Amino acid sequence: MELSKNFEPQAIENKWYQHWLDKKYFNSTPDERPAFTVVIPPPNVTGVLHMGHTLNETVQDILVRKARMSGFNTCWVPGSDHASIATEAKVVQMLKEKGIDKKSLSRQEFLRYAFEWKEKYGGIIYNQIARLGCSVDWNRTTFTMDDHYYQAVLKVFVDLFDKGLIYRGARMINWDVAAKTALSDEEVEYKDLEGKLYYVKYFLCDENGAASTKFISIATQRPETIMGDTAICVNPNDERYAKLKNGFALVPLVNRKIPIIFDEYVDPAFGTGALKVTPAHDINDYNLGLKHALEVIDTLNEDGTLSEAAQIYVGEDRFAARKKVIAALEEKNQLLKVDTYQTRLGYSQRTGVVVEPRISTQWFVKMKDLAQPALDAVVGGDITIHPGDKFLATYKYWLENVKDWCISRQLWWGQQIPAWYDADGRMVVAITELEAKEKFNKQFAIENAQLRQDEDVLDTWFSSWLWPSEVFNGISEPGNAEVKYYYPGSVLVTGQDIIFFWVARMIMAGMEFEKQIPFKDVYFTGMVRDKQGRKMSKQLGNSPDLLQLIDQYGADAVRFGIMISSPAGNDLLFDEGSLEQGRNFNNKMWNALKLLKLWASREPQVAGGAEPTTQTPLATSFATDWFQNRLSEARSEVDSLMQQFRLSEALKTIYSLIWDDFCSWYLEWIKPGFEQPIDSGVYKKTIEFFTELMQLLHPYMPFVTEEIYHRLEERTDDLCVKQFEKVITADAHTLHTGVLLKEVITGIRDVRNKQQIKPKETIFLHIQTENKVIYESVMSILAKQVNAASVSFTREPVAGTITVVIGKDKFYIETEKPLNTGQQKDDLVKELHHLQGFLVSVEKKLGNEKFVQNAKPEVLALEQKKKADAEMKIRIIEESLAGL
RNA sequence: GGGCUGUUAGCUCAGUUGGUUUAGAGCAUCACGUCGACAACGUGAGGGUCGCUGGUUCGAACCCGGCACAGCCCACCA
């Protein structure tokens, strides 16, 4: 079959992916092999894969494929998350574009639209995962709103409620005014910015509310909330305000009388030392209000507009109202001054609006008891975090200081909270209405109660925390055969940004419901940024389209590019240049394949046949010997690196093994002469090496390796499931000879370059060495690689030549044209200076009595060897210089 | 405000318990090259007083203190 000039990924990717699917290589059922389980961090169902996912999925696929080829029964579960807020916002937007207002729909109608939307767009991410080559078990695709999953979430809710770990109550929570729902603390992102501090005049008054001309000045960031003020607070030790004891003041604009209270919470040094207390709209004020039994006046509606309670500017948005309040205060001469001020505001992670602290009745999970086992699992070492040093402290701190988790959301897209109320506000928690009625009967002796289910749904993370277990129906059918076999998972690969949202909570859920850790290792990938280090974002337009990249470079090149520049745990600066490098790597291997095919077409001789072989058997046998050992050496390096999750370094090792050792050295060493056939034994060995290389690389670049695997030889099996052989320990002596040979070749080529000897011009090489045996074994390789017409040994320096010194050996290069000894002399002098400097430092060390006394014997011996080597090299160079 | 991490070649990073020939790789750069796999290539080269500063040590990129800069996480001061 004719091979194309370059590797063409488009032509083979779909073919092989389909083939792997047809062969069911990715499908797993429990058997006698050990399981290697990975659950995908489920992306948002209506999302598209961004570069962060790409990195994540690639890392998982590498680990899974490697395990699959190493005797494990691998099971990688794909799926997606219903992402309640994000998806609901998209559906609401879609409806709006169609001219439909969410409010005009019933819950059922809305959910029908939402499921339609999910069916339409949910497939996009799965297609992208497949295009990337991910070896997921598609039969196990799970969605967090699948029936069994939905039931599992409800079951867990009821269970935790019965255990007293879920409660309902009015608390101050974070409110998203755009989505009109409560948020958890984790869903709020804080940003530092420059705000303004307004100093407002509050007139004092008597207990009847009669205004005085005296006033107290108060600093606030949020003048639009003053209508909700229910006190002014000062520090009891602040002498300036001591005379205000039992006093009152009037809220500006609305002239409501409020008490002046005293609490040490107030910092006299900040602002004016007096604080307006607005319990409905600030967490600190709320706590202060509780302590002093203050009235709560909520002046905001759920959408962030001012409520009736505000009395003025009712219905205006909070920020518009702020401007109006400021203007009104100014007009009444009650605005004293405005300062700029560094502050921090909380924004909703999903909708981006400024979050409003709001008192509201919500459902909460008590976290303290759940946190302890999750903490122990990681601190005790049952779960290992990679890179550990970086995240262990963060994880610990969060769990040790964890607060209760607000899990109710005022949305429709999600699992509806299984709490049931009757008209009198009595409540039970039960999965079905029928069960709820039974409970009502039991608890309240009410038969056939008229019940209404809680309108709210649960936080998305309240379903995703069950993921490692419920993808195997571990919650809905506890102890089933699959969950027993696959749980706990092997490794969880995810972004460090969801360590609290998801990782910590999965560990809690695992410990609570399975009584076992959910996975043994956690591997945190860094964040993908652009090459200038900026976050990827739609606004900057620096977030590439994955499918377009795959079309352009091929999936293997994308995987290569993202992995080669992805040091463990660090952020990754994404640069298309690295994809190019991946594409070039594909071509390099493709061309090596073409070379082998070229040799094959020249009818390889039968080894030991009648015809004389054209190669020096000794030389080719060294080449194959050497590469065999080099391969073993690299394989154990790769294994060790991968075990430490140093995937980028492992890839670099393989890359260099293939490009440098195999293509640049080995193939050149065994390359037959012009129009000569290759020795069949060497050819066979080479096919084996190439095969092993493809196997080693396959987890990283599955498509090109599978293709080459099948083109190297007719096969009935597939690389995808080819099991790794045991690594044989490499022979150090052979490896060392290889290193020496490369060094000699490079040294001589360097001289050729500097002397401007054309590649076609031959040289005569004379070797002066005490170790002839080594060079005899590689003589023909050496001759070919430096284009020497002859290689001979000598006991004496050869006049009229250029000398190259490698180790203890000298190489005299003789040519027919005159040589530039000036250049040679400069180089030798430079080298001499370097060695002399080095010698001085070694001698200094050895001359130091304390060193000789304290250093370990092997260190001392090494230093002495260094000294001897340096002295010898200096002597050799001096001799060479004398001969010039 | 508290905590964590980092600072090594133009860029991105290695450098494993302090000693392994006075610091390594990839990319980028430069020179030469179209030779029968490969110019998306080959051969070779140049490039770093390891952020600064004290200290420990016979010996420090590595250990300790201080400083500077960068990044991240956490925190209710109006």
Tab-separated table of C-alpha atoms in Angstrom, chain A residues 284-610:
chain	number	residue	atom	x	y	z
A	284	ASN	CA	-22.486	41.481	60.238
A	285	ASP	CA	-25.501	43.647	60.797
A	286	TYR	CA	-27.620	40.532	60.809
A	287	ASN	CA	-25.555	39.041	63.630
A	288	LEU	CA	-25.586	42.337	65.475
A	289	GLY	CA	-29.361	42.450	65.025
A	290	LEU	CA	-29.757	38.986	66.504
A	291	LYS	CA	-27.631	39.958	69.495
A	292	HIS	CA	-29.528	43.151	70.205
A	293	ALA	CA	-32.957	41.902	69.137
A	294	LEU	CA	-33.305	44.502	66.428
A	295	GLU	CA	-36.138	44.741	64.002
A	296	VAL	CA	-35.421	43.430	60.492
A	297	ILE	CA	-36.651	45.498	57.576
A	298	ASP	CA	-36.050	43.842	54.224
A	299	THR	CA	-36.069	46.634	51.670
A	300	LEU	CA	-35.208	44.515	48.629
A	301	ASN	CA	-37.277	42.254	46.401
A	302	GLU	CA	-35.966	38.935	45.096
A	303	ASP	CA	-34.897	40.572	41.825
A	304	GLY	CA	-32.826	43.274	43.501
A	305	THR	CA	-35.362	46.066	43.211
A	306	LEU	CA	-36.500	48.063	46.227
A	307	SER	CA	-39.506	46.667	48.028
A	308	GLU	CA	-42.508	48.383	49.587
A	309	ALA	CA	-40.691	48.300	52.898
A	310	ALA	CA	-38.207	50.809	51.536
A	311	GLN	CA	-41.031	53.357	51.234
A	312	ILE	CA	-39.201	55.309	48.568
A	313	TYR	CA	-37.918	54.358	45.107
A	314	VAL	CA	-40.006	51.208	45.308
A	315	GLY	CA	-39.460	49.006	42.265
A	316	GLU	CA	-36.215	50.693	41.270
A	317	ASP	CA	-33.130	48.528	40.820
A	318	ARG	CA	-30.723	48.624	43.775
A	319	PHE	CA	-28.011	50.436	41.824
A	320	ALA	CA	-30.382	52.985	40.296
A	321	ALA	CA	-31.837	53.535	43.742
A	322	ARG	CA	-28.355	54.116	45.122
A	323	LYS	CA	-27.818	57.023	42.754
A	324	LYS	CA	-31.170	58.503	43.642
A	325	VAL	CA	-30.562	58.161	47.362
A	326	ILE	CA	-27.228	59.915	47.002
A	327	ALA	CA	-28.823	62.730	45.025
A	328	ALA	CA	-31.595	63.102	47.584
A	329	LEU	CA	-29.125	63.143	50.479
A	330	GLU	CA	-27.100	65.775	48.726
A	331	GLU	CA	-30.156	67.880	48.155
A	332	LYS	CA	-31.062	67.723	51.811
A	333	ASN	CA	-27.488	68.517	52.688
A	334	GLN	CA	-27.108	65.201	54.507
A	335	LEU	CA	-24.195	63.893	52.457
A	336	LEU	CA	-21.017	65.020	54.171
A	337	LYS	CA	-18.340	63.577	51.934
A	338	VAL	CA	-17.435	60.691	49.632
A	339	ASP	CA	-14.215	58.698	49.891
A	340	THR	CA	-12.828	56.131	47.509
A	341	TYR	CA	-12.262	52.889	49.233
A	342	GLN	CA	-10.760	49.455	48.468
A	343	THR	CA	-13.421	46.882	48.958
A	344	ARG	CA	-14.447	43.413	47.991
A	345	LEU	CA	-17.709	42.380	46.426
A	346	GLY	CA	-19.210	38.934	45.990
A	347	TYR	CA	-20.376	37.931	42.541
A	348	SER	CA	-22.503	34.991	41.523
A	349	GLN	CA	-20.314	32.367	39.902
A	350	ARG	CA	-23.036	31.562	37.373
A	351	THR	CA	-24.762	34.795	36.487
A	352	GLY	CA	-22.031	37.269	37.336
A	353	VAL	CA	-24.276	39.655	39.239
A	354	VAL	CA	-23.376	41.144	42.609
A	355	VAL	CA	-24.666	38.779	45.241
A	356	GLU	CA	-27.091	40.139	47.805
A	357	PRO	CA	-26.937	38.951	51.423
A	358	ARG	CA	-30.524	38.058	52.195
A	359	ILE	CA	-32.439	36.443	54.985
A	360	SER	CA	-34.408	33.584	53.679
A	361	THR	CA	-35.735	30.169	54.612
A	362	GLN	CA	-33.582	27.513	53.014
A	363	TRP	CA	-32.406	23.947	53.457
A	364	PHE	CA	-28.961	23.306	54.888
A	365	VAL	CA	-26.634	20.361	55.386
A	366	LYS	CA	-24.781	20.232	58.690
A	367	MET	CA	-21.223	19.813	57.590
A	368	LYS	CA	-19.169	19.309	60.696
A	369	ASP	CA	-19.882	15.614	61.238
A	370	LEU	CA	-19.530	14.836	57.559
A	371	ALA	CA	-16.249	16.708	57.342
A	372	GLN	CA	-14.312	14.756	59.936
A	373	PRO	CA	-14.097	11.392	58.117
A	374	ALA	CA	-13.292	13.218	54.888
A	375	LEU	CA	-10.491	15.008	56.643
A	376	ASP	CA	-9.151	11.811	58.185
A	377	ALA	CA	-9.191	9.999	54.841
A	378	VAL	CA	-6.824	12.501	53.299
A	379	VAL	CA	-4.693	13.385	56.300
A	380	GLY	CA	-4.373	9.700	57.167
A	381	GLY	CA	-3.122	8.945	53.659
A	382	ASP	CA	-5.958	6.730	52.395
A	383	ILE	CA	-6.418	9.266	49.632
A	384	THR	CA	-3.385	10.873	48.075
A	385	ILE	CA	-3.594	14.279	46.489
A	386	HIS	CA	-1.225	15.118	43.637
A	387	PRO	CA	0.578	17.435	43.822
A	388	GLY	CA	0.075	16.995	47.530
A	389	ASP	CA	2.188	19.727	49.055
A	390	LYS	CA	0.171	22.334	47.251
A	391	PHE	CA	-3.362	21.313	48.080
A	392	LEU	CA	-3.293	19.372	51.301
A	393	ALA	CA	-3.216	22.506	53.442
A	394	THR	CA	-6.060	24.110	51.489
A	395	TYR	CA	-8.156	20.995	51.796
A	396	LYS	CA	-7.509	20.703	55.512
A	397	TYR	CA	-8.269	24.323	56.229
A	398	TRP	CA	-11.567	24.238	54.416
A	399	LEU	CA	-12.772	21.100	56.136
A	400	GLU	CA	-11.685	22.272	59.560
A	401	ASN	CA	-13.593	25.510	59.114
A	402	VAL	CA	-16.454	24.277	56.995
A	403	LYS	CA	-19.816	25.973	57.344
A	404	ASP	CA	-23.240	24.553	56.742
A	405	TRP	CA	-24.141	24.056	53.137
A	406	CYS	CA	-27.157	25.809	51.685
A	407	ILE	CA	-28.608	23.236	49.275
A	408	SER	CA	-31.969	24.638	48.214
A	409	ARG	CA	-32.298	26.569	44.986
A	410	GLN	CA	-35.294	28.495	43.794
A	411	LEU	CA	-35.218	26.840	40.398
A	412	TRP	CA	-37.086	24.149	38.519
A	413	TRP	CA	-34.261	22.324	36.735
A	414	GLY	CA	-32.997	19.812	39.250
A	415	GLN	CA	-34.163	17.322	41.858
A	416	GLN	CA	-37.211	18.728	43.598
A	417	ILE	CA	-36.823	18.714	47.350
A	418	PRO	CA	-38.811	15.802	48.820
A	419	ALA	CA	-40.421	17.777	51.606
A	420	TRP	CA	-44.184	17.921	51.891
A	421	TYR	CA	-46.303	20.529	53.630
A	422	ASP	CA	-49.916	20.698	54.569
A	423	ALA	CA	-51.942	23.874	54.634
A	424	ASP	CA	-51.017	24.499	58.260
A	425	GLY	CA	-47.323	24.422	57.512
A	426	ARG	CA	-46.636	21.006	59.002
A	427	MET	CA	-43.911	19.209	57.126
A	428	VAL	CA	-42.532	15.730	56.541
A	429	VAL	CA	-39.692	14.541	54.342
A	430	ALA	CA	-40.400	11.559	52.097
A	431	ILE	CA	-39.543	10.444	48.612
A	432	THR	CA	-43.106	10.050	47.347
A	433	GLU	CA	-46.354	11.741	48.169
A	434	LEU	CA	-47.750	8.422	49.300
A	435	GLU	CA	-44.964	7.950	51.812
A	436	ALA	CA	-45.421	11.519	52.904
A	437	LYS	CA	-49.086	10.901	53.607
A	438	GLU	CA	-48.213	7.838	55.668
A	439	LYS	CA	-45.753	9.889	57.646
A	440	PHE	CA	-48.356	12.580	58.221
A	441	ASN	CA	-50.670	9.938	59.491
A	442	LYS	CA	-48.044	8.589	61.848
A	443	GLN	CA	-46.596	11.858	63.053
A	444	PHE	CA	-49.637	14.120	63.164
A	445	ALA	CA	-52.456	11.600	63.054
A	446	ILE	CA	-53.780	13.238	59.923
A	447	GLU	CA	-55.255	10.896	57.371
A	448	ASN	CA	-55.015	11.617	53.687
A	449	ALA	CA	-53.463	15.019	54.243
A	450	GLN	CA	-53.596	17.522	51.394
A	451	LEU	CA	-49.947	17.947	50.655
A	452	ARG	CA	-47.884	20.312	48.627
A	453	GLN	CA	-44.291	19.483	47.704
A	454	ASP	CA	-41.505	21.970	48.369
A	455	GLU	CA	-41.086	24.065	45.221
A	456	ASP	CA	-37.305	24.239	45.393
A	457	VAL	CA	-34.707	22.013	43.788
A	458	LEU	CA	-31.388	20.889	45.163
A	459	ASP	CA	-27.978	22.354	44.457
A	460	THR	CA	-26.296	20.579	41.546
A	461	TRP	CA	-23.402	19.607	43.778
A	462	PHE	CA	-25.850	17.826	46.051
A	463	SER	CA	-26.227	15.362	43.195
A	464	SER	CA	-22.663	15.358	41.857
A	465	TRP	CA	-21.211	14.464	45.241
A	466	LEU	CA	-22.741	11.003	44.757
A	467	TRP	CA	-21.146	10.532	41.324
A	468	PRO	CA	-18.407	7.941	42.089
A	469	SER	CA	-20.977	5.665	43.660
A	470	GLU	CA	-24.240	6.286	41.848
A	471	VAL	CA	-22.805	5.805	38.371
A	472	PHE	CA	-22.728	2.173	39.556
A	473	ASN	CA	-26.136	2.526	41.250
A	474	GLY	CA	-24.335	2.401	44.564
A	475	ILE	CA	-26.911	4.573	46.308
A	476	SER	CA	-30.065	3.393	44.598
A	477	GLU	CA	-29.109	-0.291	44.897
A	478	PRO	CA	-26.635	-0.439	47.742
A	479	GLY	CA	-24.090	-3.218	47.670
A	480	ASN	CA	-24.843	-4.370	44.112
A	481	ALA	CA	-22.227	-6.431	42.320
A	482	GLU	CA	-20.984	-3.586	40.145
A	483	VAL	CA	-20.449	-1.077	42.893
A	484	LYS	CA	-18.679	-3.763	44.875
A	485	TYR	CA	-16.330	-4.412	41.976
A	486	TYR	CA	-15.713	-0.873	40.699
A	487	TYR	CA	-15.892	1.168	43.883
A	488	PRO	CA	-13.687	2.799	45.079
A	489	GLY	CA	-12.325	4.339	41.931
A	490	SER	CA	-8.627	4.462	41.199
A	491	VAL	CA	-7.958	8.061	40.415
A	492	LEU	CA	-9.968	11.225	40.121
A	493	VAL	CA	-8.643	13.782	37.666
A	494	THR	CA	-10.051	17.252	37.946
A	495	GLY	CA	-9.346	20.941	38.116
A	496	GLN	CA	-8.146	22.434	41.363
A	497	ASP	CA	-10.923	25.027	41.203
A	498	ILE	CA	-13.536	22.523	42.342
A	499	ILE	CA	-11.667	21.089	45.291
A	500	PHE	CA	-14.385	22.312	47.701
A	501	PHE	CA	-17.410	22.178	45.434
A	502	TRP	CA	-16.863	18.628	44.426
A	503	VAL	CA	-13.771	16.744	45.598
A	504	ALA	CA	-14.180	17.341	49.311
A	505	ARG	CA	-17.912	16.662	49.134
A	506	MET	CA	-17.461	13.444	47.160
A	507	ILE	CA	-15.134	12.225	49.854
A	508	MET	CA	-17.721	13.145	52.484
A	509	ALA	CA	-20.471	11.348	50.589
A	510	GLY	CA	-18.239	8.338	50.013
A	511	MET	CA	-17.426	8.050	53.682
A	512	GLU	CA	-21.054	8.599	54.711
A	513	PHE	CA	-22.884	6.373	52.238
A	514	GLU	CA	-20.341	3.776	51.102
A	515	LYS	CA	-18.321	3.901	54.304
A	516	GLN	CA	-15.284	3.959	52.047
A	517	ILE	CA	-13.142	6.460	50.194
A	518	PRO	CA	-14.423	7.144	46.667
A	519	PHE	CA	-10.972	7.035	45.000
A	520	LYS	CA	-7.385	6.410	45.975
A	521	ASP	CA	-5.649	9.252	44.179
A	522	VAL	CA	-6.700	12.731	43.243
A	523	TYR	CA	-4.775	14.371	40.447
A	524	PHE	CA	-5.296	18.093	40.096
A	525	THR	CA	-4.559	19.578	36.723
A	526	GLY	CA	-3.645	23.217	36.428
A	527	MET	CA	-5.680	25.841	34.720
A	528	VAL	CA	-5.275	26.268	30.986
A	529	ARG	CA	-4.299	29.813	30.090
A	530	ASP	CA	-3.256	31.431	26.857
A	531	LYS	CA	0.402	31.846	26.085
A	532	GLN	CA	0.446	35.257	27.714
A	533	GLY	CA	-0.808	33.662	30.898
A	534	ARG	CA	-4.303	35.076	30.694
A	535	LYS	CA	-7.369	33.074	31.557
A	536	MET	CA	-9.258	31.703	28.617
A	537	SER	CA	-12.427	33.664	28.145
A	538	LYS	CA	-15.042	34.396	25.544
A	539	GLN	CA	-14.466	38.132	25.823
A	540	LEU	CA	-10.755	37.860	25.050
A	541	GLY	CA	-11.450	35.429	22.238
A	542	ASN	CA	-8.461	33.370	23.313
A	543	SER	CA	-10.372	30.162	23.889
A	544	PRO	CA	-9.855	27.923	20.884
A	545	ASP	CA	-12.512	25.612	19.492
A	546	LEU	CA	-11.486	22.031	20.210
A	547	LEU	CA	-13.038	20.482	17.127
A	548	GLN	CA	-11.389	23.026	14.893
A	549	LEU	CA	-8.025	22.239	16.479
A	550	ILE	CA	-8.600	18.527	15.940
A	551	ASP	CA	-9.557	19.180	12.317
A	552	GLN	CA	-6.455	21.240	11.824
A	553	TYR	CA	-3.825	19.199	13.662
A	554	GLY	CA	-5.413	15.851	14.421
A	555	ALA	CA	-6.506	14.527	17.796
A	556	ASP	CA	-3.108	13.001	18.565
A	557	ALA	CA	-1.348	16.296	17.972
A	558	VAL	CA	-3.830	18.120	20.213
A	559	ARG	CA	-3.291	15.549	22.945
A	560	PHE	CA	0.466	15.764	22.492
A	561	GLY	CA	0.477	19.533	22.506
A	562	ILE	CA	-1.536	19.873	25.639
A	563	MET	CA	0.387	17.190	27.515
A	564	ILE	CA	3.899	18.229	26.550
A	565	SER	CA	3.376	21.668	28.067
A	566	SER	CA	1.572	20.544	31.152
A	567	PRO	CA	3.845	20.126	34.142
A	568	ALA	CA	1.986	18.426	36.971
A	569	GLY	CA	-0.090	20.833	39.016
A	570	ASN	CA	1.100	23.968	37.274
A	571	ASP	CA	-0.999	26.146	35.069
A	572	LEU	CA	-0.562	25.397	31.420
A	573	LEU	CA	0.182	28.116	28.940
A	574	PHE	CA	-1.544	26.942	25.826
A	575	ASP	CA	0.309	27.664	22.631
A	576	GLU	CA	-0.672	26.319	19.234
A	577	GLY	CA	3.026	25.910	18.574
A	578	SER	CA	3.015	22.824	20.738
A	579	LEU	CA	0.253	21.315	18.608
A	580	GLU	CA	2.473	21.898	15.614
A	581	GLN	CA	5.193	20.053	17.440
A	582	GLY	CA	2.747	17.194	17.908
A	583	ARG	CA	1.831	17.182	14.242
A	584	ASN	CA	5.502	17.147	13.302
A	585	PHE	CA	6.033	14.250	15.647
A	586	ASN	CA	3.310	12.334	13.835
A	587	ASN	CA	5.104	12.958	10.565
A	588	LYS	CA	8.408	11.915	11.998
A	589	MET	CA	7.003	8.539	12.945
A	590	TRP	CA	5.192	8.303	9.648
A	591	ASN	CA	8.418	8.868	7.792
A	592	ALA	CA	10.209	6.275	9.848
A	593	LEU	CA	7.455	3.880	8.821
A	594	LYS	CA	8.026	4.858	5.189
A	595	LEU	CA	11.718	4.113	5.565
A	596	LEU	CA	11.015	0.643	6.907
A	597	LYS	CA	8.587	-0.008	4.089
A	598	LEU	CA	11.240	1.086	1.641
A	599	TRP	CA	13.655	-1.431	3.107
A	600	ALA	CA	11.012	-4.135	3.060
A	601	SER	CA	10.437	-3.533	-0.637
A	602	ARG	CA	14.066	-4.381	-1.333
A	603	GLU	CA	13.579	-8.025	-0.504
A	604	PRO	CA	15.541	-8.463	2.676
A	605	GLN	CA	18.147	-11.167	2.566
A	606	VAL	CA	17.629	-14.275	4.543
A	607	ALA	CA	19.893	-14.194	7.554
A	608	GLY	CA	22.609	-16.780	7.224
A	609	GLY	CA	21.657	-17.345	3.608
A	610	ALA	CA	24.042	-18.086	0.799
